[in-house]
C-alpha positions as MATLAB code, in Angstrom:
seq = 'XXXXXXXXXXXXXXXXXXXXXXXXXXXXXXXXXXXXXXXXXXXXXXXXXXXXXXXXXXXXXXXXXXXXXXXXXXXXXXXXXXXXXXXXXXXXXXXXXXXXXXXXXXXXXXXXXXXXXXXXXXXXXXXXXXXXXXXXXXXXXXXXXXXXXXXXXXXXXXXXXXXXXXXXXXXXXXXXXXXXXXXXXXXXXXXXXXXXXXXXXXXXXXXXXXXXXXXXXXXXXXXXXXXXXXXXXXXXXXXXXXXXXXXXXXXXXXXXXXXXXXXXXXXXXXXXXXXXXXXXXXXXXXXXXXXXXXXXXXXXXXXXXXXXXXXXXXXXXXXXXXXXXXXXXXXXXXXXXXXXXXXXXXXXXXXXXXXXXXXXXXXXXXXXXXXXXXXXXXXXXXXXXXXXXXXXXXXXXXXXXXXXXXXXXXXXXXXXXXXXXX';
ca = [
      92.775  -34.445  -70.026;
      96.336  -33.566  -69.048;
      99.015  -35.226  -71.166;
     101.729  -37.478  -69.690;
     105.425  -37.461  -70.546;
     106.496  -41.059  -71.269;
     109.699  -40.425  -73.197;
     111.199  -38.084  -75.796;
     109.371  -40.174  -78.418;
     106.059  -39.908  -76.536;
     106.127  -36.513  -74.786;
     102.358  -35.868  -74.751;
     100.515  -39.176  -74.248;
      96.907  -38.763  -73.117;
      95.169  -41.977  -71.961;
      91.384  -41.813  -71.938;
      90.309  -45.454  -71.674;
      91.394  -48.788  -70.217;
      92.276  -49.824  -73.758;
      94.750  -46.938  -73.990;
      96.498  -48.174  -70.845;
      96.602  -51.757  -72.130;
      97.975  -50.590  -75.470;
     100.772  -48.748  -73.675;
     101.639  -51.938  -71.753;
     101.522  -54.083  -74.898;
     103.646  -51.587  -76.778;
     106.237  -51.478  -74.026;
     105.710  -47.762  -73.481;
     105.549  -47.923  -69.694;
     108.797  -47.571  -67.821;
     109.241  -46.048  -64.399;
     111.274  -42.899  -64.896;
     112.045  -39.458  -63.532;
     108.547  -38.386  -64.614;
     106.426  -41.548  -64.229;
     105.607  -44.141  -61.569;
     102.968  -46.888  -61.474;
     101.446  -48.312  -58.285;
      98.489  -49.953  -56.562;
      96.252  -47.878  -54.295;
      97.473  -47.302  -50.719;
      95.787  -49.496  -48.093;
      97.472  -48.555  -44.814;
      99.029  -45.648  -42.924;
     102.425  -46.900  -44.002;
     101.254  -46.898  -47.633;
     100.010  -43.324  -47.198;
     103.437  -42.202  -45.957;
     105.115  -43.940  -48.877;
     102.659  -42.293  -51.274;
     103.432  -38.909  -49.711;
     107.154  -39.503  -50.305;
     106.447  -40.388  -53.948;
     104.308  -37.297  -54.476;
     106.916  -35.070  -52.812;
     109.701  -36.478  -54.973;
     107.754  -35.700  -58.162;
     106.981  -32.168  -56.972;
     110.550  -31.023  -57.692;
     110.287  -31.313  -61.507;
     106.719  -32.535  -61.974;
     105.524  -35.986  -62.908;
     102.685  -38.502  -63.038;
     101.634  -41.423  -60.874;
      99.242  -43.980  -62.384;
      97.373  -45.991  -59.761;
      96.027  -49.304  -61.026;
      98.969  -50.386  -63.155;
     101.546  -52.540  -61.359;
     104.810  -54.249  -62.175;
     105.035  -58.039  -62.408;
     108.360  -58.588  -60.659;
     108.928  -62.034  -62.180;
     108.361  -61.092  -65.816;
     109.525  -57.487  -65.274;
     106.505  -56.280  -67.223;
     103.498  -54.197  -66.262;
      99.906  -55.340  -65.960;
      96.536  -53.765  -65.276;
      95.350  -53.984  -61.662;
      92.136  -51.929  -61.494;
      91.317  -50.409  -58.094;
      87.994  -49.371  -56.509;
      87.501  -45.736  -57.574;
      84.937  -44.739  -54.973;
      86.696  -42.238  -52.703;
      90.132  -42.881  -54.214;
      90.719  -39.375  -55.684;
      89.721  -37.791  -52.371;
      92.033  -40.142  -50.461;
      95.030  -39.306  -52.661;
      94.308  -35.578  -52.430;
      94.015  -35.836  -48.639;
      97.432  -37.506  -48.459;
      98.887  -34.739  -50.632;
      97.393  -32.005  -48.478;
      98.060  -33.427  -45.010;
     101.362  -35.349  -44.957;
     103.931  -33.413  -47.041;
     105.198  -30.120  -45.623;
     104.304  -27.741  -47.166;
     101.117  -29.373  -48.549;
     100.923  -30.377  -52.206;
      98.269  -29.533  -54.778;
      97.695  -32.284  -57.341;
      95.380  -33.060  -60.271;
      93.550  -36.384  -60.557;
      91.711  -38.016  -63.475;
      89.698  -41.246  -63.326;
      89.652  -43.907  -66.036;
      86.936  -46.536  -65.569;
      87.317  -50.167  -66.611;
      85.521  -51.348  -69.723;
      83.272  -53.412  -67.441;
      82.189  -50.209  -65.698;
      82.037  -52.049  -62.369;
      83.192  -49.204  -60.120;
      86.858  -50.047  -60.499;
      89.461  -48.437  -62.689;
      92.586  -46.343  -62.694;
      93.575  -42.994  -61.284;
      96.025  -40.741  -63.085;
      97.654  -38.401  -60.568;
      99.461  -35.396  -62.010;
     101.967  -33.714  -59.697;
     102.926  -30.313  -61.139;
     106.392  -28.972  -60.397;
     105.822  -27.181  -57.114;
     106.770  -23.516  -56.656;
     107.691  -24.275  -53.035;
     109.626  -27.527  -53.606;
     111.269  -29.436  -52.036;
     108.631  -30.868  -49.697;
     109.294  -32.739  -46.456;
     107.832  -35.998  -45.193;
     108.884  -36.955  -41.645;
     111.441  -34.135  -41.652;
     113.196  -35.434  -44.766;
     113.232  -33.979  -48.272;
     112.727  -36.255  -51.275;
     113.746  -35.914  -54.913;
     113.391  -38.152  -57.939;
     116.217  -39.953  -59.711;
     116.044  -41.760  -63.047;
     113.566  -44.336  -61.761;
     113.013  -43.966  -58.020;
     112.856  -41.397  -55.248;
     115.744  -40.614  -52.934;
     116.412  -38.543  -49.832;
     117.925  -35.205  -50.798;
     121.111  -33.846  -49.288;
     121.475  -30.386  -47.779;
     123.334  -28.925  -50.771;
     120.571  -29.943  -53.198;
     117.880  -28.520  -50.924;
     119.732  -25.199  -50.712;
     120.140  -25.128  -54.512;
     116.400  -25.701  -55.054;
     115.479  -22.892  -52.688;
     117.880  -20.614  -54.591;
     116.293  -21.606  -57.913;
     112.868  -20.703  -56.595;
     114.087  -17.348  -55.323;
     115.597  -16.636  -58.746;
     112.264  -17.250  -60.521;
     110.492  -14.933  -58.086;
     113.268  -12.347  -58.497;
     112.739  -12.442  -62.281;
     109.043  -11.721  -61.743;
     109.931   -8.792  -59.481;
     112.241   -7.445  -62.197;
     109.347   -7.520  -64.672;
     107.077   -5.887  -62.088;
     109.538   -3.044  -61.460;
     109.795   -2.450  -65.203;
     106.004   -2.089  -65.360;
     106.024    0.302  -62.426;
     108.800    2.403  -63.987;
     106.838    2.603  -67.265;
     103.604    3.679  -65.541;
     101.695    5.586  -68.275;
     100.107    7.885  -65.646;
     103.189    8.350  -63.516;
     102.835   12.143  -63.394;
      99.049   12.285  -63.510;
      96.805   12.892  -60.509;
      97.287   11.665  -56.952;
      95.736    8.184  -56.922;
      97.647    5.054  -55.934;
      98.317    2.561  -58.743;
      98.192   -1.249  -58.852;
     100.375   -3.552  -60.985;
     100.342   -7.335  -61.440;
     102.667   -9.516  -63.511;
     102.143  -13.231  -64.248;
     104.849  -14.982  -66.270;
     105.047  -18.680  -67.248;
     108.342  -20.138  -66.066;
     108.625  -22.840  -68.740;
     106.456  -21.642  -71.620;
     107.360  -21.426  -75.286;
     108.091  -17.976  -76.703;
     104.931  -18.240  -78.815;
     102.808  -20.043  -76.246;
      99.859  -17.611  -76.461;
      99.996  -17.089  -80.223;
      96.713  -19.029  -80.651;
      95.072  -16.114  -78.802;
      97.235  -13.108  -79.661;
      97.567  -14.084  -83.337;
      93.905  -14.921  -83.921;
      91.723  -12.675  -86.072;
      89.112  -12.603  -83.310;
      91.592  -11.961  -80.489;
      89.509   -9.180  -78.927;
      86.476  -11.459  -78.740;
      88.541  -14.279  -77.267;
      90.086  -12.098  -74.571;
      86.708  -10.543  -73.730;
      85.256  -14.053  -73.488;
      87.958  -15.149  -71.040;
      87.330  -12.084  -68.876;
      83.584  -12.732  -68.944;
      84.212  -16.293  -67.756;
      86.256  -14.906  -64.861;
      83.407  -12.645  -63.791;
      80.770  -15.361  -64.153;
      82.704  -17.906  -62.055;
      80.316  -18.720  -59.190;
      83.000  -20.132  -56.916;
      85.010  -16.939  -57.303;
      81.930  -14.801  -56.640;
      81.298  -16.747  -53.444;
      84.912  -16.302  -52.311;
      84.590  -12.542  -52.827;
      81.184  -12.561  -51.090;
      79.574  -10.607  -53.918;
      81.931   -7.655  -53.520;
      82.568   -5.506  -56.587;
      84.998   -2.797  -57.545;
      85.320   -0.174  -60.252;
      87.120   -0.286  -62.551;
      87.079   -4.059  -62.949;
      88.375   -6.168  -65.834;
      85.227   -5.555  -67.901;
      86.078   -1.828  -68.037;
      89.092   -2.788  -70.168;
      86.984   -2.792  -73.340;
      89.134   -1.124  -76.005;
      91.447   -3.432  -77.965;
      95.019   -2.612  -78.973;
      97.803   -4.381  -80.792;
     100.992   -4.029  -78.753;
     104.668   -4.946  -79.184;
     104.676   -8.771  -79.044;
     101.132   -8.926  -77.743;
      97.656   -7.506  -77.328;
      95.822   -5.401  -74.754;
      92.407   -4.330  -73.579;
      92.164   -1.002  -71.803;
      89.799    1.747  -70.786;
      89.278    4.420  -73.432;
      91.729    7.039  -72.147;
      94.766    4.828  -72.811;
      95.956    4.777  -76.431;
      97.574    1.907  -78.296;
     101.029    3.406  -77.619;
     100.171    3.485  -73.873;
      99.970    7.258  -73.681;
      97.199    8.700  -71.535;
      94.749   11.108  -73.140;
      92.553   13.121  -70.802;
      89.360   14.247  -72.540;
      88.046   16.154  -69.541;
      85.461   13.528  -68.717;
      84.437   12.389  -65.257;
      86.833    9.836  -63.732;
      89.396   10.573  -66.438;
      92.182    9.381  -64.170;
      90.618    5.930  -63.658;
      92.432    3.567  -66.036;
      92.572   -0.206  -66.233;
      94.574   -2.261  -68.714;
      95.122   -5.988  -69.291;
      98.004   -7.026  -71.551;
      98.712  -10.529  -72.909;
     101.985  -11.267  -74.677;
     102.885  -14.000  -77.139;
     105.176  -15.652  -74.567;
     102.276  -15.973  -72.111;
     103.147  -12.943  -70.006;
     100.076  -11.326  -68.463;
      99.972   -7.793  -67.039;
      97.449   -5.717  -65.097;
      97.638   -1.943  -64.627;
      94.986   -0.080  -62.618;
      95.100    3.535  -61.423;
      92.279    3.687  -58.850;
      93.907    1.872  -55.952;
      93.023    5.003  -53.976;
      90.600    7.885  -54.322;
      89.986   11.196  -52.618;
      87.353   11.413  -49.906;
      86.307   14.510  -48.019;
      87.815   14.638  -44.546;
      85.415   14.724  -41.592;
      87.567   17.456  -40.133;
      87.193   19.571  -43.258;
      84.554   19.738  -45.986;
      87.146   21.167  -48.378;
      90.218   18.960  -48.057;
      90.283   15.482  -49.543;
      92.261   12.514  -48.259;
      93.422    9.723  -50.549;
      92.246    6.413  -49.029;
      93.280    2.950  -50.231;
      90.819    0.413  -51.626;
      92.168   -2.816  -50.145;
      89.047   -4.637  -51.397;
      89.945   -3.604  -54.949;
      93.386   -5.184  -54.586;
      91.909   -8.473  -53.371;
      89.196   -8.589  -56.045;
      91.497   -7.806  -58.965;
      94.181  -10.207  -57.743;
      91.687  -13.079  -57.532;
      90.317  -12.149  -60.949;
      93.780  -12.064  -62.530;
      94.750  -15.417  -61.018;
      91.588  -16.934  -62.501;
      92.346  -15.316  -65.871;
      95.844  -16.816  -65.706;
      94.326  -20.251  -65.099;
      91.886  -19.906  -67.993;
      94.651  -18.822  -70.367;
      96.748  -21.824  -69.250;
      93.873  -24.157  -70.063;
      93.131  -22.410  -73.344;
      96.665  -22.764  -74.737;
      97.476  -26.116  -73.073;
     100.224  -24.851  -70.759;
     100.506  -26.934  -67.579;
     103.750  -25.542  -66.185;
     104.430  -23.139  -63.353;
     103.891  -19.392  -63.126;
     105.777  -16.639  -61.357;
     103.420  -13.918  -60.140;
     104.321  -10.522  -58.704;
     102.138   -7.681  -57.467;
     103.047   -4.072  -56.758;
     101.519   -0.754  -55.768;
     102.770    2.822  -55.829;
     101.985    6.133  -54.054;
     101.120    4.457  -50.764;
     103.008    6.370  -48.088;
     100.817    7.926  -45.392;
      97.586    6.479  -46.785;
      94.947    4.515  -44.893;
      92.475    1.944  -46.094;
      88.926    2.900  -46.950;
      86.598    1.659  -44.231;
      83.274    1.391  -46.033;
      80.207    3.537  -46.202;
      80.971    5.223  -42.877;
      83.848    7.028  -44.651;
      85.931    6.632  -41.486;
      89.360    5.375  -42.547;
      91.554    3.091  -40.475;
      94.047    4.604  -38.047;
      96.991    2.789  -39.651;
      98.849    4.721  -42.342;
     101.119    2.812  -44.718;
     104.764    3.597  -44.004;
     106.381    2.946  -47.415;
     105.720    4.482  -50.809;
     105.600    1.171  -52.689;
     104.622   -2.447  -52.095;
     106.088   -5.467  -53.893;
     105.580   -9.203  -53.394;
     106.080  -12.277  -55.561;
     105.405  -15.995  -55.466;
     105.486  -19.056  -57.653;
     102.391  -21.109  -58.352;
     101.180  -24.106  -60.340;
      98.153  -24.691  -62.525;
      96.824  -27.080  -59.869;
      97.178  -24.395  -57.212;
      95.487  -21.800  -59.415;
      92.575  -24.206  -59.792;
      92.287  -25.554  -56.252;
      94.010  -23.025  -53.972;
      93.847  -19.513  -55.475;
      93.062  -18.062  -52.053;
      96.351  -19.409  -50.726;
      98.222  -17.790  -53.622;
      96.389  -14.518  -52.971;
      97.403  -14.594  -49.308;
     101.065  -15.086  -50.274;
     100.860  -12.069  -52.573;
      98.770   -9.723  -50.429;
      99.176  -10.884  -46.834;
     101.953   -8.427  -45.883;
     100.058   -5.474  -47.396;
      96.727   -6.318  -45.782;
      98.301   -6.957  -42.396;
     100.005   -3.556  -42.591;
      96.624   -1.969  -43.305;
      95.010   -3.980  -40.483;
      92.484   -5.585  -42.832;
      93.617   -9.161  -43.518;
      90.846  -10.632  -41.351;
      88.227   -8.785  -43.425;
      89.069  -10.949  -46.454;
      89.348  -14.372  -44.838;
      87.112  -16.053  -47.409;
      89.057  -14.654  -50.367;
      92.386  -15.620  -48.817;
      91.482  -19.248  -48.070;
      90.125  -22.128  -50.129;
      87.422  -23.686  -48.006;
      84.337  -24.709  -49.945;
];
């Protein structure tokens, strides 16, 4: 279960039972704050709007709403007020997705009563949103010490600037990766880069993985879980691509982290061509102690014989490869978050090089699209939350890849991978 911030003395409280909630009341641990609110379940349209305002206010910095614990106004204490759980999580999620603008992604956890009579409590976690602030009825809401408030224009502008700064930092990291391309002067293929960086992680957040004796096994296991995810397979409609993450099989210790790569990339990130077939095809996944995750892949394009000439080759772009690897890396980011207990936000950036004049590959017919890409590089960034990585990875993928796919006239070919419908 996700922990709840109650105070500096109780920063990671994790209730699992009704008794845990009662103990918190008895011990005087509950107090409505910047990060916590306690309410009954909504029963009307007006209640739904009020709930949407509460959720939106928490989305600025993150927080928790516990439904089924209410305040006794006379005694100024809290008491248990269990609510019917049937359909309650779905109702709260529907409010979060349909009333705030833009929609919110939340996490919910049920706690049943000891009587197990179908009633209980719902813990609603609202992660700090990468697109905060959110509007309800054309007004933005933030959270004060104990209650929500309507935000002024200056605060809204400042929040938008803060978000842009986080995305700009991710782009800076991306450009560094692109500048340090180990195969920069090798071959003619287009290259793909992805950076995912936690925005509020500890400097040693991933040390349980990177510092473990069995780190190669652990990283391989995470990648295997990505590839075995049935929901992800369905979203990609069974499409594959080579090289994929499993081709990164050789382990390396790196400065402040670890890596898995294909065999032609050494531990110092120099490329060694042994004259083998597909020597230029390289894939690498790096994980750093601070939680930073990197992807490098050199087969974003490949040479195909032109129909006009049996001798000349044309480099065509594998847009499907970009979509597949982006979805895989977002899922890997989510799994790493869960593994190390990080529930904060991520900044993600994606880039590609050697694009100018190239068209997308159009399948087994070998007839490329008519649209040639007009810039040499592509860069895009976005912020995301753990909840969004779990429930709306297609939406995140569209934010990252939409401009590229539209330029290649292929966005509609990947509708399922770019949305989150079950």
